Tab-separated table of C-alpha atoms in Angstrom:
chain	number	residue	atom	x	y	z
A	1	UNK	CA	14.794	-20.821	-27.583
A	2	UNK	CA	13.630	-17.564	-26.052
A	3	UNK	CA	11.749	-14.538	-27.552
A	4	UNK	CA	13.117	-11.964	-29.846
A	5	UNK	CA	14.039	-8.415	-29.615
A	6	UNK	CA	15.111	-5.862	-31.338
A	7	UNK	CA	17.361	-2.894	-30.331
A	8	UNK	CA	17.049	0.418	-32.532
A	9	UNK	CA	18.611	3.490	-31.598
A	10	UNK	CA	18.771	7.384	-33.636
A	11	UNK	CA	21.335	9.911	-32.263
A	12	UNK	CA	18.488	12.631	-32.459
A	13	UNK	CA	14.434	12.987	-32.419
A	14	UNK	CA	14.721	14.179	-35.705
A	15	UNK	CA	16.498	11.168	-37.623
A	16	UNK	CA	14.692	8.463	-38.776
A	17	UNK	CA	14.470	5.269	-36.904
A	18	UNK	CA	12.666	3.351	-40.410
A	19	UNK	CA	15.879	1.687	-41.870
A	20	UNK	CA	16.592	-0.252	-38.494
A	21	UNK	CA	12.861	-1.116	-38.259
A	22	UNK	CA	12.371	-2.510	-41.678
A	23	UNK	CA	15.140	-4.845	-40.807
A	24	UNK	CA	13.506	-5.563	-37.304
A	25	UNK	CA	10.477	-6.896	-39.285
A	26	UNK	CA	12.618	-9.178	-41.713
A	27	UNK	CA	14.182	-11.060	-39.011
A	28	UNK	CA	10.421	-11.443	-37.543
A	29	UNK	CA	11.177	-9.661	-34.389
A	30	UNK	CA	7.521	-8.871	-32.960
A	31	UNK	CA	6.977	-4.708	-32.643
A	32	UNK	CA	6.114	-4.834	-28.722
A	33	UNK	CA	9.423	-6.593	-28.645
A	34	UNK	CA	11.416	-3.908	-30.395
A	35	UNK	CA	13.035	-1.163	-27.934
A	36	UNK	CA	13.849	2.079	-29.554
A	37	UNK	CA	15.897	5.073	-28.398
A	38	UNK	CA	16.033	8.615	-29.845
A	39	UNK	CA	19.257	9.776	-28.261
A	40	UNK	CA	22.869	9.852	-28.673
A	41	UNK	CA	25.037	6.544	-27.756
A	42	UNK	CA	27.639	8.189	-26.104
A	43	UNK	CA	26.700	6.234	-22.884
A	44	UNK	CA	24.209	3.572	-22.082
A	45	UNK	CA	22.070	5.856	-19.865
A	46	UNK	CA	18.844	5.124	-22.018
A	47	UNK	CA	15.682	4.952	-21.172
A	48	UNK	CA	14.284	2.212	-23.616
A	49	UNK	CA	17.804	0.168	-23.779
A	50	UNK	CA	17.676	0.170	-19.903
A	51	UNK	CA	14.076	-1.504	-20.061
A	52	UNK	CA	15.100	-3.493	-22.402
A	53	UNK	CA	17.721	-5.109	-19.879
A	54	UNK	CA	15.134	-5.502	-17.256
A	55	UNK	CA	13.474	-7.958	-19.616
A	56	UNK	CA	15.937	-10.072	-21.384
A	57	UNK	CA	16.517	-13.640	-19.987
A	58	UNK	CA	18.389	-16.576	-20.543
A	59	UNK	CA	18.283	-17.755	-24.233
A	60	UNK	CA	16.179	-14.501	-25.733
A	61	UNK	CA	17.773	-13.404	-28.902
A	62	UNK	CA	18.832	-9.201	-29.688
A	63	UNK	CA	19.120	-8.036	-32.651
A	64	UNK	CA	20.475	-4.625	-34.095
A	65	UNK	CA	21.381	-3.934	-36.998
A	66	UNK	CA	24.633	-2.140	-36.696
A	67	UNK	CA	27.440	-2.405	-33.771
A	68	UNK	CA	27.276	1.616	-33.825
A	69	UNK	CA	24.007	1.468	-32.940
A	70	UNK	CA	24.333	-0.799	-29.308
A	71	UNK	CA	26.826	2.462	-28.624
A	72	UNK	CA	29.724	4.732	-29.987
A	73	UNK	CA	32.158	4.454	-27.210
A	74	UNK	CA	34.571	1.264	-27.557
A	75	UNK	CA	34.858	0.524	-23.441
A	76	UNK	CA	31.614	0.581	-22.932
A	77	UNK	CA	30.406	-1.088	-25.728
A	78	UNK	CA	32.769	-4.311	-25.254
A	79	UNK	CA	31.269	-4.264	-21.464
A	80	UNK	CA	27.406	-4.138	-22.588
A	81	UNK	CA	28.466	-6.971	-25.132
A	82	UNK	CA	29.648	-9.161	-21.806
A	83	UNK	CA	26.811	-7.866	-20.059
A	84	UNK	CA	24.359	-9.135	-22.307
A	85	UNK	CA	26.420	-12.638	-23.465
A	86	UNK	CA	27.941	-13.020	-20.179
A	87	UNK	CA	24.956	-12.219	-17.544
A	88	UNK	CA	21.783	-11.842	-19.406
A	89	UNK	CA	22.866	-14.844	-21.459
A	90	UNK	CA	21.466	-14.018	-24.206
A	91	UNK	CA	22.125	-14.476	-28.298
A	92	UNK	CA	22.842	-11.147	-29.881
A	93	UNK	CA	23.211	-11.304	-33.891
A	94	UNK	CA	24.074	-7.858	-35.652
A	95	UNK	CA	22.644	-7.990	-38.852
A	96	UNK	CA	24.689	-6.012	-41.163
A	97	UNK	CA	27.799	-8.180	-39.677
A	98	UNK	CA	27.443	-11.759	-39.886
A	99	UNK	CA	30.223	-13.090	-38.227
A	100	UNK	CA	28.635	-11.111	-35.230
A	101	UNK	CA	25.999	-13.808	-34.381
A	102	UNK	CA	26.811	-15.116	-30.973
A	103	UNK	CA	24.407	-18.333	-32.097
A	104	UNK	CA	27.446	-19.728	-34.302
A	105	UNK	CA	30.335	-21.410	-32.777
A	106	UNK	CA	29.327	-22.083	-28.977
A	107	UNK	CA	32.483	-23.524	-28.768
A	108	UNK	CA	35.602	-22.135	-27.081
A	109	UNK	CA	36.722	-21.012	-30.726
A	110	UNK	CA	33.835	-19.538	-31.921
A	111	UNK	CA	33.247	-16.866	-28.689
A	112	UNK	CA	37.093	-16.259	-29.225
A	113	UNK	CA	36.709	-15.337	-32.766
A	114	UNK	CA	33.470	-13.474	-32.268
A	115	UNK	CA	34.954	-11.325	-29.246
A	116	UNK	CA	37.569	-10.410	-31.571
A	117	UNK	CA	35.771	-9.410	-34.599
A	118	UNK	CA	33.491	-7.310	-32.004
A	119	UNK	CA	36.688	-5.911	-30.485
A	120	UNK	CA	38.198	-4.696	-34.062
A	121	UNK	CA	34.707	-3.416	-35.653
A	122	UNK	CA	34.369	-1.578	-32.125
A	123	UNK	CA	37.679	0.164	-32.390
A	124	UNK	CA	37.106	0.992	-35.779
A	125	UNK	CA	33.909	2.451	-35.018
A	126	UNK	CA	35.257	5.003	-32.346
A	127	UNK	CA	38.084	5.687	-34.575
A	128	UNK	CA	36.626	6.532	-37.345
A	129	UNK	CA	33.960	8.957	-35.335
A	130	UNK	CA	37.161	10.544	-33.460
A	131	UNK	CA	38.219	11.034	-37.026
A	132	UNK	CA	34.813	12.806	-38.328
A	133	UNK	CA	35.345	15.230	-34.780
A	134	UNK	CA	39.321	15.769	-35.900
A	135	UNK	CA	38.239	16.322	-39.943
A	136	UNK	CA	35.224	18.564	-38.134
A	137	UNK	CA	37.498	21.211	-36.226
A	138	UNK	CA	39.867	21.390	-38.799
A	139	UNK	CA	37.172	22.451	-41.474
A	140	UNK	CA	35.777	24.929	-39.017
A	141	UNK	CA	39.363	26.071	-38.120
A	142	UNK	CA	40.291	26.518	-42.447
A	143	UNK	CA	36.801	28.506	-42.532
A	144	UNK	CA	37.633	30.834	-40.057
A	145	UNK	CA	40.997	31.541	-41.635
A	146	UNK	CA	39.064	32.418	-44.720
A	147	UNK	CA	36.968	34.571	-43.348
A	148	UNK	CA	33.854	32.621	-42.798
A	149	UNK	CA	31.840	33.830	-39.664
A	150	UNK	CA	30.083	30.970	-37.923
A	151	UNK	CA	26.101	31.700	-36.181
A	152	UNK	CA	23.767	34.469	-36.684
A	153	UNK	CA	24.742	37.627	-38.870
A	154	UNK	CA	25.514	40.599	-36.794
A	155	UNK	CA	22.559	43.081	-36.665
A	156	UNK	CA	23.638	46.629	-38.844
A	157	UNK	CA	24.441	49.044	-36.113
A	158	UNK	CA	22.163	51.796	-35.534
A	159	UNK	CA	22.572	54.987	-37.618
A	160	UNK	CA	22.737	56.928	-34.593
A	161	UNK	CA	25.902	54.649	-33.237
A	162	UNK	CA	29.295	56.455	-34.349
A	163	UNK	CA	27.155	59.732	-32.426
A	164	UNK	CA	26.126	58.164	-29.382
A	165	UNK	CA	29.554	56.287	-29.068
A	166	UNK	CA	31.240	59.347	-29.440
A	167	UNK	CA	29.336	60.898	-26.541
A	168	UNK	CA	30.114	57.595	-24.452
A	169	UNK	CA	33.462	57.994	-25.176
A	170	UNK	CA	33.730	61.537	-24.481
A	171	UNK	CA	32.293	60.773	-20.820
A	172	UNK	CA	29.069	62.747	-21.896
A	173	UNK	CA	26.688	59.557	-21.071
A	174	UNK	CA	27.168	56.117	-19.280
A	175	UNK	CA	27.621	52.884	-21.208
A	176	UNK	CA	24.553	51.923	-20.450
A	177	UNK	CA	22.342	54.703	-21.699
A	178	UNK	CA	24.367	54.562	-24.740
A	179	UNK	CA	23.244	50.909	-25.268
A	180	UNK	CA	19.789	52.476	-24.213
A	181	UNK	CA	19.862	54.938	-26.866
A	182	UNK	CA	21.205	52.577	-29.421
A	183	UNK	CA	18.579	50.026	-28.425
A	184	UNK	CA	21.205	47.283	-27.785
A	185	UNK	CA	22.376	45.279	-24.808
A	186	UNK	CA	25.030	46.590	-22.966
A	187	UNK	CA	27.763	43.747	-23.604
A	188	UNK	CA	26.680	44.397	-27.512
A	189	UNK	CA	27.246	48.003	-27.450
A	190	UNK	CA	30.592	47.868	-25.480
A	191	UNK	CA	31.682	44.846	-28.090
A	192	UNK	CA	31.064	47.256	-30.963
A	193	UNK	CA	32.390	50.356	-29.624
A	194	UNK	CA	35.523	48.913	-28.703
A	195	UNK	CA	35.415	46.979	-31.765
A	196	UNK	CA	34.719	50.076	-34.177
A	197	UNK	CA	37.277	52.343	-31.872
A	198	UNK	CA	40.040	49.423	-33.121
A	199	UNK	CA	39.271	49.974	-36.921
């Protein structure tokens, strides 16, 4: 039997890593043994997980705690799983999936049956996150049809603006000393001259 280590990963700095660490400690994995990324897991271009490769070896034992967390993309998520089985030779046992516990069922039936459990729970996975994306645009899409305005409120417009546009427009000043004058950019002042000339 080799050591143990454990594999956390949060999609951002800001989420918190302390579920997937409690359950580190109750399967006794040691802390300098636990590897833990604060990025997303749309690719396997991580610092901590690609350390963590350089030091697994034949018969260590990896724990996470969710498939989702190893990564979100289904491809590359069945390849790690080889790499790590296959190459590393190593034990991986997701913990909130039991029948994911590459210890159980050396035999020719039990990798079978674990591969496809892995395969269906990984499909599922991306699925279900290309859903969230799909449910995601559409939301955004009925908001804007309602009139909701996404990012920062416009600034009021000066209350020398309709004056100093109607100069621009009469040729009397450039564009850009108009935005001077209505201490704007220039891109914001054309945007809202052409925009108020529409109304």
């Amino acid at each position: 039997m080799g050591d143990r280590y454990g594999y956390v990963r949060v999609s951002t700095k800001e989420q918190n890593e302390d579920r997937q660490m409690i359950a580190m400690s109750g399967v006794q994995v040691p802390e300098r043994n636990i590897y833990v990324d604060k990025q997303s897991g749309k690719d396997f271009n991580r610092p901590m997980y690609r350390k963590l490769l350089k030091r697994l070896r034949p018969d260590d034992l990896l724990y996470i705690k969710s498939i989702d967390r190893l990564g979100r993309d289904y491809g590359e998520v069945l390849e790690q799983w080889r790499v790590l089985t296959k190459e590393k030779k190593v034990d991986i046992v997701v913990l909130d999936m039991p029948l994911l516990d590459t210890r159980r069922g050396k035999d020719l039936v039990g990798t079978f049956l674990s591969d496809i459990v892995l395969q269906v729970l990984s499909f599922v996975a991306e699925n279900e996150r290309k859903n969230i994306r799909e449910r995601q645009r559409e939301g955004i899409e009925a908001a804007k049809i309602r009139g909701v305005r996404f990012g920062r409120p416009e600034k009021p417009l000066p209350e020398n603006f309709e004056e100093i546009r109607g100069r621009w427009a009469a040729k009397e000043i450039s564009g850009k000393e108009a935005a001077r004058q209505c201490n704007m950019p220039s891109t914001s002042f054309y945007r809202k001259a052409g925009y108020r000339k529409e109304e």
